[in-house]
Amino acid sequence: MLMKGKRGVVLGIANKKSIAYGIAKACQEQGAELAITYLNERFEKKLAPIAEDLGCAGRLYPCDVSKPEEILALREALERDFGRIDFIVHSIAFAPKEGLSGRFSDVSKEAFNVAMEISVYSLVELSREMLPIMNAGGAILTLSYYGGVKYIPNYNLMGVAKAALESSVKYLAEDLGRDGIRVNAISAGPIKTLAAAGIGDFSFMLKWNAAHSPLRRNITIEEVGNSGMYLLSDLSSAVTGEIHYVDGGYNIMGMPAVIFDKEGKPHIAWNGEDR
Ligand code: 0WD
């Protein structure tokens, strides 16, 4: 039981397909005690059975990260019910639709600021506000995507937000290192979740990744969950400030692997082994 005796809060479960659910489940299976949050009333009912399933029916709290008072209320609730905590999972991102297709240069200042506030600043604010109740040896984990490092079609504004998020992970890791707290990110390959539905041509992205990853397939939330659990557990006690790829190896490819048709013309086939 790698997480026995550890208590933590998971933000960003929208449903059982959420990456945050995969991470929460893996932690629970290794003995962690959890608290989870929901964005607003619309999600409260949906999350009740999930909280039950994760063994934290009494620890389901509201937290819209764009509202500082809800972050403070979350800390109070955690302090009341847990005393202190050992880990935080930040699996939250949002960009207005206009930022996820079309020309990047058309993005408005309002959309840009909203994406940065919810997808990036929330990690900084959460880290700061939870620090007083975090045990030394604790860990913070966030979720990123390769679109923050290289251009990915349609990822546009979220790519810029992920670049800032990954940089924030490094600056937070140095800052909170003095308190014995580690901060890491998982850069996950594409997975069909609610948030992913907002990205233009997402099913094409899935096909492309499966065809061009060394493992020749897409990844699952269970796999992100296991890697996330490792980064939250003492197994990774000397790992901080890392962007850990869980993407079937896609990010190491310097050139797409293509196959050639009978005439010798480059041709890309979409199903794994056949590429
Ligand atoms: O392919 C993917 N799905 C990948 C996702 C690949 C790599 C990274 N990621 C990242 C996302 O960018 C995000 O940071 O993983 C994180 C989790 O995303 P997810 O699991 O794919 O998406 P989802 O199940 O939708 O959970 C994200 C949740 C929101 O759900 P909706 O669908 O309502 O946007 O983030 C939460 C909300 O529950 N959220 C907020 N929570 C608190 N305050 C807020 C907010 N203001 N806004 C969104």
PDB file of N, CA and C and ligand atoms in Angstrom, residues 12 14 18-19 39 43 63-66 91-94 118 143-145 155 162 188-191 193-196 202, ligand 1:
ATOM      1  N   GLY A  12     -10.840  18.539 -10.147  1.00  0.00           N
ATOM      2  CA  GLY A  12     -10.928  18.353 -11.596  1.00  0.00           C
ATOM      3  C   GLY A  12     -11.610  17.075 -12.037  1.00  0.00           C
ATOM      4  N   ALA A  14     -14.753  15.627 -13.386  1.00  0.00           N
ATOM      5  CA  ALA A  14     -16.058  16.009 -13.943  1.00  0.00           C
ATOM      6  C   ALA A  14     -16.938  14.769 -14.041  1.00  0.00           C
ATOM      7  N   SER A  18     -12.767  11.425 -16.434  1.00  0.00           N
ATOM      8  CA  SER A  18     -11.764  12.460 -16.158  1.00  0.00           C
ATOM      9  C   SER A  18     -10.426  11.841 -15.773  1.00  0.00           C
ATOM     10  N   ILE A  19      -9.350  12.491 -16.200  1.00  0.00           N
ATOM     11  CA  ILE A  19      -8.005  12.050 -15.813  1.00  0.00           C
ATOM     12  C   ILE A  19      -7.880  12.070 -14.282  1.00  0.00           C
ATOM     13  N   LEU A  39     -17.039  21.661  -9.417  1.00  0.00           N
ATOM     14  CA  LEU A  39     -16.993  23.028  -9.918  1.00  0.00           C
ATOM     15  C   LEU A  39     -18.198  23.854  -9.476  1.00  0.00           C
ATOM     16  N   PHE A  43     -22.448  19.976 -11.086  1.00  0.00           N
ATOM     17  CA  PHE A  43     -21.609  18.778 -10.952  1.00  0.00           C
ATOM     18  C   PHE A  43     -21.805  18.076  -9.604  1.00  0.00           C
ATOM     19  N   CYS A  63     -15.501  23.829  -5.218  1.00  0.00           N
ATOM     20  CA  CYS A  63     -14.349  24.711  -5.427  1.00  0.00           C
ATOM     21  C   CYS A  63     -14.235  25.131  -6.881  1.00  0.00           C
ATOM     22  N   ASP A  64     -14.698  26.344  -7.157  1.00  0.00           N
ATOM     23  CA  ASP A  64     -14.461  26.968  -8.452  1.00  0.00           C
ATOM     24  C   ASP A  64     -13.180  27.776  -8.265  1.00  0.00           C
ATOM     25  N   VAL A  65     -12.112  27.356  -8.933  1.00  0.00           N
ATOM     26  CA  VAL A  65     -10.803  27.973  -8.667  1.00  0.00           C
ATOM     27  C   VAL A  65     -10.713  29.429  -9.109  1.00  0.00           C
ATOM     28  N   SER A  66     -11.732  29.914  -9.845  1.00  0.00           N
ATOM     29  CA  SER A  66     -11.695  31.332 -10.207  1.00  0.00           C
ATOM     30  C   SER A  66     -12.175  32.194  -9.029  1.00  0.00           C
ATOM     31  N   SER A  91      -6.177  19.110 -11.670  1.00  0.00           N
ATOM     32  CA  SER A  91      -6.435  18.553 -13.010  1.00  0.00           C
ATOM     33  C   SER A  91      -7.505  19.397 -13.682  1.00  0.00           C
ATOM     34  N   ILE A  92      -7.205  20.683 -13.789  1.00  0.00           N
ATOM     35  CA  ILE A  92      -8.186  21.690 -14.187  1.00  0.00           C
ATOM     36  C   ILE A  92      -7.645  22.526 -15.333  1.00  0.00           C
ATOM     37  N   ALA A  93      -8.472  22.751 -16.311  1.00  0.00           N
ATOM     38  CA  ALA A  93      -8.091  23.674 -17.381  1.00  0.00           C
ATOM     39  C   ALA A  93      -9.356  24.204 -18.021  1.00  0.00           C
ATOM     40  N   PHE A  94      -9.281  25.420 -18.507  1.00  0.00           N
ATOM     41  CA  PHE A  94     -10.411  25.977 -19.255  1.00  0.00           C
ATOM     42  C   PHE A  94      -9.910  27.081 -20.173  1.00  0.00           C
ATOM     43  N   ILE A 118      -7.654  30.361 -14.993  1.00  0.00           N
ATOM     44  CA  ILE A 118      -8.203  29.068 -14.546  1.00  0.00           C
ATOM     45  C   ILE A 118      -7.209  27.925 -14.745  1.00  0.00           C
ATOM     46  N   LEU A 143      -1.629  18.646 -14.532  1.00  0.00           N
ATOM     47  CA  LEU A 143      -1.703  17.950 -15.822  1.00  0.00           C
ATOM     48  C   LEU A 143      -1.404  18.894 -16.969  1.00  0.00           C
ATOM     49  N   SER A 144      -0.477  18.461 -17.826  1.00  0.00           N
ATOM     50  CA  SER A 144      -0.146  19.289 -18.975  1.00  0.00           C
ATOM     51  C   SER A 144      -0.305  18.494 -20.267  1.00  0.00           C
ATOM     52  N   TYR A 145       0.040  19.146 -21.372  1.00  0.00           N
ATOM     53  CA  TYR A 145      -0.034  18.484 -22.678  1.00  0.00           C
ATOM     54  C   TYR A 145       1.080  19.029 -23.572  1.00  0.00           C
ATOM     55  N   TYR A 155      -4.951  23.618 -30.684  1.00  0.00           N
ATOM     56  CA  TYR A 155      -4.730  23.699 -29.234  1.00  0.00           C
ATOM     57  C   TYR A 155      -4.500  25.158 -28.801  1.00  0.00           C
ATOM     58  N   LYS A 162      -0.519  25.979 -21.228  1.00  0.00           N
ATOM     59  CA  LYS A 162       0.259  24.827 -20.730  1.00  0.00           C
ATOM     60  C   LYS A 162       1.754  25.177 -20.633  1.00  0.00           C
ATOM     61  N   ALA A 188       0.200  14.330 -20.404  1.00  0.00           N
ATOM     62  CA  ALA A 188      -0.517  13.133 -20.877  1.00  0.00           C
ATOM     63  C   ALA A 188      -0.778  13.199 -22.373  1.00  0.00           C
ATOM     64  N   GLY A 189      -0.797  12.041 -23.001  1.00  0.00           N
ATOM     65  CA  GLY A 189      -1.236  11.965 -24.399  1.00  0.00           C
ATOM     66  C   GLY A 189      -2.734  12.228 -24.450  1.00  0.00           C
ATOM     67  N   PRO A 190      -3.287  12.428 -25.666  1.00  0.00           N
ATOM     68  CA  PRO A 190      -4.717  12.743 -25.755  1.00  0.00           C
ATOM     69  C   PRO A 190      -5.612  11.600 -25.273  1.00  0.00           C
ATOM     70  N   ILE A 191      -6.651  11.967 -24.525  1.00  0.00           N
ATOM     71  CA  ILE A 191      -7.635  11.013 -24.007  1.00  0.00           C
ATOM     72  C   ILE A 191      -9.011  11.649 -24.186  1.00  0.00           C
ATOM     73  N   THR A 193     -12.008  12.919 -23.104  1.00  0.00           N
ATOM     74  CA  THR A 193     -12.722  13.341 -21.887  1.00  0.00           C
ATOM     75  C   THR A 193     -13.644  14.497 -22.267  1.00  0.00           C
ATOM     76  N   LEU A 194     -14.382  14.995 -21.260  1.00  0.00           N
ATOM     77  CA  LEU A 194     -15.275  16.138 -21.500  1.00  0.00           C
ATOM     78  C   LEU A 194     -14.490  17.353 -22.018  1.00  0.00           C
ATOM     79  N   ALA A 195     -13.366  17.646 -21.354  1.00  0.00           N
ATOM     80  CA  ALA A 195     -12.567  18.809 -21.736  1.00  0.00           C
ATOM     81  C   ALA A 195     -12.026  18.648 -23.159  1.00  0.00           C
ATOM     82  N   ALA A 196     -11.654  17.410 -23.517  1.00  0.00           N
ATOM     83  CA  ALA A 196     -11.076  17.154 -24.837  1.00  0.00           C
ATOM     84  C   ALA A 196     -12.093  17.429 -25.943  1.00  0.00           C
ATOM     85  N   PHE A 202     -10.553  16.559 -32.457  1.00  0.00           N
ATOM     86  CA  PHE A 202      -9.885  15.749 -31.442  1.00  0.00           C
ATOM     87  C   PHE A 202      -9.739  14.288 -31.870  1.00  0.00           C
TER      88      PHE A 202
HETATM   89  O1  0WD B   1      -6.490  14.607 -23.783  1.00  0.00           O
HETATM   90  C1  0WD B   1      -6.752  15.038 -22.672  1.00  0.00           C
HETATM   91  N1  0WD B   1      -7.946  14.884 -22.141  1.00  0.00           N
HETATM   92  C2  0WD B   1      -5.657  15.723 -21.901  1.00  0.00           C
HETATM   93  C3  0WD B   1      -5.982  16.513 -20.819  1.00  0.00           C
HETATM   94  C4  0WD B   1      -4.273  15.533 -22.351  1.00  0.00           C
HETATM   95  C5  0WD B   1      -3.307  16.202 -21.525  1.00  0.00           C
HETATM   96  C6  0WD B   1      -3.663  16.999 -20.477  1.00  0.00           C
HETATM   97  N2  0WD B   1      -4.995  17.156 -20.140  1.00  0.00           N
HETATM   98  C7  0WD B   1      -5.307  18.007 -18.998  1.00  0.00           C
HETATM   99  C8  0WD B   1      -6.352  19.074 -19.211  1.00  0.00           C
HETATM  100  O2  0WD B   1      -5.833  20.189 -19.904  1.00  0.00           O
HETATM  101  C9  0WD B   1      -6.679  19.397 -17.768  1.00  0.00           C
HETATM  102  O3  0WD B   1      -5.683  20.238 -17.219  1.00  0.00           O
HETATM  103  O4  0WD B   1      -5.806  17.233 -17.947  1.00  0.00           O
HETATM  104  C10 0WD B   1      -6.603  18.038 -17.093  1.00  0.00           C
HETATM  105  C11 0WD B   1      -7.922  17.340 -16.871  1.00  0.00           C
HETATM  106  O5  0WD B   1      -8.639  17.264 -18.051  1.00  0.00           O
HETATM  107  P1  0WD B   1      -9.633  16.103 -18.483  1.00  0.00           P
HETATM  108  O6  0WD B   1      -9.637  15.028 -17.472  1.00  0.00           O
HETATM  109  O7  0WD B   1      -9.316  15.791 -19.881  1.00  0.00           O
HETATM  110  O8  0WD B   1     -11.021  16.861 -18.530  1.00  0.00           O
HETATM  111  P2  0WD B   1     -12.375  16.870 -17.669  1.00  0.00           P
HETATM  112  O9  0WD B   1     -12.804  15.501 -17.328  1.00  0.00           O
HETATM  113  O10 0WD B   1     -13.338  17.698 -18.440  1.00  0.00           O
HETATM  114  O11 0WD B   1     -11.961  17.640 -16.348  1.00  0.00           O
HETATM  115  C12 0WD B   1     -11.516  18.970 -16.329  1.00  0.00           C
HETATM  116  C13 0WD B   1     -12.343  19.699 -15.304  1.00  0.00           C
HETATM  117  C14 0WD B   1     -13.615  20.385 -15.721  1.00  0.00           C
HETATM  118  O12 0WD B   1     -14.491  19.705 -16.379  1.00  0.00           O
HETATM  119  P3  0WD B   1     -15.317  20.513 -17.539  1.00  0.00           P
HETATM  120  O13 0WD B   1     -15.574  19.444 -18.524  1.00  0.00           O
HETATM  121  O14 0WD B   1     -16.496  21.068 -16.884  1.00  0.00           O
HETATM  122  O15 0WD B   1     -14.399  21.593 -18.118  1.00  0.00           O
HETATM  123  O16 0WD B   1     -11.737  20.864 -14.814  1.00  0.00           O
HETATM  124  C15 0WD B   1     -12.696  21.441 -13.979  1.00  0.00           C
HETATM  125  C16 0WD B   1     -14.050  20.923 -14.378  1.00  0.00           C
HETATM  126  O17 0WD B   1     -14.529  19.977 -13.474  1.00  0.00           O
HETATM  127  N3  0WD B   1     -12.746  22.885 -14.048  1.00  0.00           N
HETATM  128  C17 0WD B   1     -12.733  23.629 -12.935  1.00  0.00           C
HETATM  129  N4  0WD B   1     -12.667  23.296 -11.648  1.00  0.00           N
HETATM  130  C18 0WD B   1     -12.684  24.280 -10.749  1.00  0.00           C
HETATM  131  N5  0WD B   1     -12.781  25.565 -11.083  1.00  0.00           N
HETATM  132  C19 0WD B   1     -12.843  24.954 -13.373  1.00  0.00           C
HETATM  133  C20 0WD B   1     -12.866  25.951 -12.372  1.00  0.00           C
HETATM  134  N6  0WD B   1     -13.008  27.253 -12.652  1.00  0.00           N
HETATM  135  N7  0WD B   1     -12.925  24.963 -14.725  1.00  0.00           N
HETATM  136  C21 0WD B   1     -12.861  23.697 -15.120  1.00  0.00           C
END
